PDB file of C-alpha atoms in Angstrom:
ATOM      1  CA  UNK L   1      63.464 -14.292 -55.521  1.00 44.00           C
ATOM      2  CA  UNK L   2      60.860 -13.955 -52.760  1.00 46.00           C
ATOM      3  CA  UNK L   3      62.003 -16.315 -49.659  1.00 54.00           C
ATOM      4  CA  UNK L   4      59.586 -17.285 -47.062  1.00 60.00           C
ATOM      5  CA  UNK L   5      56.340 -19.146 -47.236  1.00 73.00           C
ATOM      6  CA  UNK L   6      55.329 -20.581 -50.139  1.00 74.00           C
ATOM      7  CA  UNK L   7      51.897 -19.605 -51.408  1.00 73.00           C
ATOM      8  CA  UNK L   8      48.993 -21.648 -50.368  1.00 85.00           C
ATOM      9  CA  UNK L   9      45.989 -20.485 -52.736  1.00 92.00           C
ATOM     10  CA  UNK L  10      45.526 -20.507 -56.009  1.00 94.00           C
ATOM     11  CA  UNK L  11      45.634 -16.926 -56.515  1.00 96.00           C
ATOM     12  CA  UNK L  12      48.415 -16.288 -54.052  1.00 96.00           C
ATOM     13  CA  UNK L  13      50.550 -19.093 -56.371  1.00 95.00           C
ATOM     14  CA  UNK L  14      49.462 -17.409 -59.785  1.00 96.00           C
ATOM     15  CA  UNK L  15      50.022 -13.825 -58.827  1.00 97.00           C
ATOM     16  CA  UNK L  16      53.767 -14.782 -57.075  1.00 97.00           C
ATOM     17  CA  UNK L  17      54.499 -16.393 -60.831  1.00 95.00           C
ATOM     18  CA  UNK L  18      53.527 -13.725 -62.905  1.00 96.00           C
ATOM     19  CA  UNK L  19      54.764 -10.859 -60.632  1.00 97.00           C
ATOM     20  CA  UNK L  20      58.030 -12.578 -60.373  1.00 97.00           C
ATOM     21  CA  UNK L  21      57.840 -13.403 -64.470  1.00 95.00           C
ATOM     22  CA  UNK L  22      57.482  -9.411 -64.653  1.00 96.00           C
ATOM     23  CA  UNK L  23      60.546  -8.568 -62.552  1.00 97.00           C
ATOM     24  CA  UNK L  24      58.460  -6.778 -60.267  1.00 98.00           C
ATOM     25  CA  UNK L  25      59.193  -6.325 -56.297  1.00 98.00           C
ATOM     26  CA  UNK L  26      56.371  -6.813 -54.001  1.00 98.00           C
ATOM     27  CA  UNK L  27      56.825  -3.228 -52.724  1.00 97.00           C
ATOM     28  CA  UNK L  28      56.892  -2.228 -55.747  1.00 98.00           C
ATOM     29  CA  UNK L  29      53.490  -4.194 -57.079  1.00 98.00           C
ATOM     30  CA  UNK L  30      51.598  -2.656 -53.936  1.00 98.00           C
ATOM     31  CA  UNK L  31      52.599   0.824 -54.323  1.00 98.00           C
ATOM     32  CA  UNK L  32      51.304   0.722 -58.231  1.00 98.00           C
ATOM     33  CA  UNK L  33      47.986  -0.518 -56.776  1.00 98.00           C
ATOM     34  CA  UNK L  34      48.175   1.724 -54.238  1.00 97.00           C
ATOM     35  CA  UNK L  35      48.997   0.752 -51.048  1.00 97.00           C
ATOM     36  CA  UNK L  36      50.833   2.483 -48.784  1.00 96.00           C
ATOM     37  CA  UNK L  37      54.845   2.304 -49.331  1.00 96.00           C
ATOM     38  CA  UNK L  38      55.353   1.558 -45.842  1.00 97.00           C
ATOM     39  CA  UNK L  39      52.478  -1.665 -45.920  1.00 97.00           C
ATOM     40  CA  UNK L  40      52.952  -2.581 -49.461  1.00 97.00           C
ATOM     41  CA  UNK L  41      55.512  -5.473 -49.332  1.00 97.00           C
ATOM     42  CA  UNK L  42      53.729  -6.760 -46.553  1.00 97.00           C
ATOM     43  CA  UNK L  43      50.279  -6.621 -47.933  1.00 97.00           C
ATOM     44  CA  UNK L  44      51.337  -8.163 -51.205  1.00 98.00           C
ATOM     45  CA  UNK L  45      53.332 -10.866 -49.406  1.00 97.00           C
ATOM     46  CA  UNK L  46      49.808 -11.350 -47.518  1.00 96.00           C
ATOM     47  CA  UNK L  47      48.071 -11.880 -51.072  1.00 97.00           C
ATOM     48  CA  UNK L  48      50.459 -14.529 -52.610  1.00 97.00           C
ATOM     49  CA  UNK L  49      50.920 -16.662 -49.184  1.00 95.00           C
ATOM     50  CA  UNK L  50      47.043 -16.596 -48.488  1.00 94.00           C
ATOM     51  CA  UNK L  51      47.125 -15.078 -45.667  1.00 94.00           C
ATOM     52  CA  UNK L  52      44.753 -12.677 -47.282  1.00 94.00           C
ATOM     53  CA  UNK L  53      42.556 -12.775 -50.151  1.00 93.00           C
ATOM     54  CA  UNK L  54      42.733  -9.320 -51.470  1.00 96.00           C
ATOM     55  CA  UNK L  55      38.623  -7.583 -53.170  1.00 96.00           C
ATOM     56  CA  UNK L  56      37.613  -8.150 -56.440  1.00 97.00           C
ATOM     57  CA  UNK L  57      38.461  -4.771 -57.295  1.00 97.00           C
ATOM     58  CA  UNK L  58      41.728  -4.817 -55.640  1.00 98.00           C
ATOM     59  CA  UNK L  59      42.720  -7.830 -57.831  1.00 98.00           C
ATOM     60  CA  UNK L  60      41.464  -6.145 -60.772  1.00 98.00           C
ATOM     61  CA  UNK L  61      44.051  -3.532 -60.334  1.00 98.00           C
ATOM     62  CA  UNK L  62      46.723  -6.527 -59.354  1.00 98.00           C
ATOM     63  CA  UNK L  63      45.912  -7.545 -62.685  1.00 98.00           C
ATOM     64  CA  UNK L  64      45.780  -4.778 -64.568  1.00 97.00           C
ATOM     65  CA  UNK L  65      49.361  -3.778 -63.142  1.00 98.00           C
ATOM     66  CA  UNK L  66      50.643  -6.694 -64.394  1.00 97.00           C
ATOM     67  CA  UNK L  67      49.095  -6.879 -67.864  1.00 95.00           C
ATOM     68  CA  UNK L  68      47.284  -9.926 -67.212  1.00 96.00           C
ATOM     69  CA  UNK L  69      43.310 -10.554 -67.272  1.00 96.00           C
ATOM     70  CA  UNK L  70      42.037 -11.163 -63.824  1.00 98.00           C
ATOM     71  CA  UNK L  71      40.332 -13.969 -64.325  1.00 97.00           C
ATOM     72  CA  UNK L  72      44.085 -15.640 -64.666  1.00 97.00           C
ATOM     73  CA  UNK L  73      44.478 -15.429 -61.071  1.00 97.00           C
ATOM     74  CA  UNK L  74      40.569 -17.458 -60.296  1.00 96.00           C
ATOM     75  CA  UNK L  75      40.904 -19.956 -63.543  1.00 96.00           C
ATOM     76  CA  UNK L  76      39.969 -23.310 -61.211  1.00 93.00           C
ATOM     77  CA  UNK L  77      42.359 -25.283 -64.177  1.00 94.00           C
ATOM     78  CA  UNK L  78      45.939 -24.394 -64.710  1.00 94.00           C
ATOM     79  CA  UNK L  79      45.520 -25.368 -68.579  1.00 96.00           C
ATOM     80  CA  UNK L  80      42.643 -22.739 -68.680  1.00 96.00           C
ATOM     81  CA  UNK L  81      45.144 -20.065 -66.915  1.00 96.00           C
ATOM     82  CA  UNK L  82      47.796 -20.910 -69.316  1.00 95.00           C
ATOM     83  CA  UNK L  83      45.266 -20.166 -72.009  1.00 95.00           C
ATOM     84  CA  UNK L  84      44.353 -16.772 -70.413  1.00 96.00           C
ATOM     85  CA  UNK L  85      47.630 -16.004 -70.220  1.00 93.00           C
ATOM     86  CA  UNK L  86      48.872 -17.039 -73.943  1.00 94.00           C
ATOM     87  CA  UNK L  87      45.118 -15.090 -74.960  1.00 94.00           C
ATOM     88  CA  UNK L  88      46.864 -11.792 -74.127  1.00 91.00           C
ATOM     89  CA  UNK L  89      50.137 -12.119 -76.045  1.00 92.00           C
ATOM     90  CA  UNK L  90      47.692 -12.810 -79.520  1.00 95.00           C
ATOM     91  CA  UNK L  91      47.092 -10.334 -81.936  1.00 97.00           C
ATOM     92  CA  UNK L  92      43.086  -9.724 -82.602  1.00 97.00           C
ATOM     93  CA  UNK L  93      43.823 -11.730 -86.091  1.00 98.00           C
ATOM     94  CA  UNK L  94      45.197 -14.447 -83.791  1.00 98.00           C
ATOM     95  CA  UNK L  95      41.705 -14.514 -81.117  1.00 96.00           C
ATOM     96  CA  UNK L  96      39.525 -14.367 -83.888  1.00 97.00           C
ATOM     97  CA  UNK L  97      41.847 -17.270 -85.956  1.00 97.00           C
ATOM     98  CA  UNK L  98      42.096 -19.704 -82.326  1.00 94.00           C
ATOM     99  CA  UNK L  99      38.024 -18.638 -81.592  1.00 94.00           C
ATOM    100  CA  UNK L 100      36.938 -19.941 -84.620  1.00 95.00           C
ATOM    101  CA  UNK L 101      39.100 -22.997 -84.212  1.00 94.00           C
ATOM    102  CA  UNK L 102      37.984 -23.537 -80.907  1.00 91.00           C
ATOM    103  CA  UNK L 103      34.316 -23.264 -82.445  1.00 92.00           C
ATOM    104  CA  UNK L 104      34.640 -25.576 -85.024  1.00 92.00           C
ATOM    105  CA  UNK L 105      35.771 -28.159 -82.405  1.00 89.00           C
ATOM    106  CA  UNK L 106      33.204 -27.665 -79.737  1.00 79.00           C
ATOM    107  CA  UNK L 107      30.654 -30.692 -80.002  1.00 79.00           C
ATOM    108  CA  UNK L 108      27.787 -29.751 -81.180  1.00 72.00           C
ATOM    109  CA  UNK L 109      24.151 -30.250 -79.189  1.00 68.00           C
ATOM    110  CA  UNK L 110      20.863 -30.571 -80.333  1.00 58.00           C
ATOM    111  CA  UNK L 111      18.145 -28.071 -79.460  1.00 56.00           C
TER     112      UNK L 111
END
């Protein structure tokens, strides 16, 4: 488990969780995006305290490392993230099933 500062964004909280829910080192997260062995720790450690918010395109590759959709780490609503995150483990079957649920359910509005 990562000691130290405990994250103070959003994103820095939600990519400490699902890194550490992947069993993945920091080091090791930063080198598979990239980042230099000898700054990768550091730098990811930087992302999940806030210290730094990393690019767009740097986060897509967080993301992508992880197996998670990117817009998990920005969802403003931790039910919503939760959803994002559950929306990966379905099969297509599943989407298109929980879609057409959610579809059914949305109120409808008059033109």
């Amino acid at each position: 488990m990562t000691k130290g500062k405990e994250p103070q964004t959003l994103f820095g909280r939600r990519l400490r969780k699902v890194r550490q829910s992947r069993g993945m080192a920091q080091d090791r997260l930063g080198v598979a995006i990239g980042i230099d062995e000898a700054a990768a720790s550091a730098r990811v450690s930087r992302y999940e305290t806030g210290t730094h918010e990393p690019p767009y395109n740097t986060a897509l590759l967080i993301a992508k490392t992880l197996g998670v959709q990117v817009a998990y780490f920005y969802a403003d609503d931790d039910d919503l993230a939760e959803l994002i995150l559950i929306w990966d483990g379905l099969t297509l079957t599943e989407r298109h099933r929980l879609l057409a649920m959610a579809q059914r359910k949305k109120p409808q509005t008059s033109a």
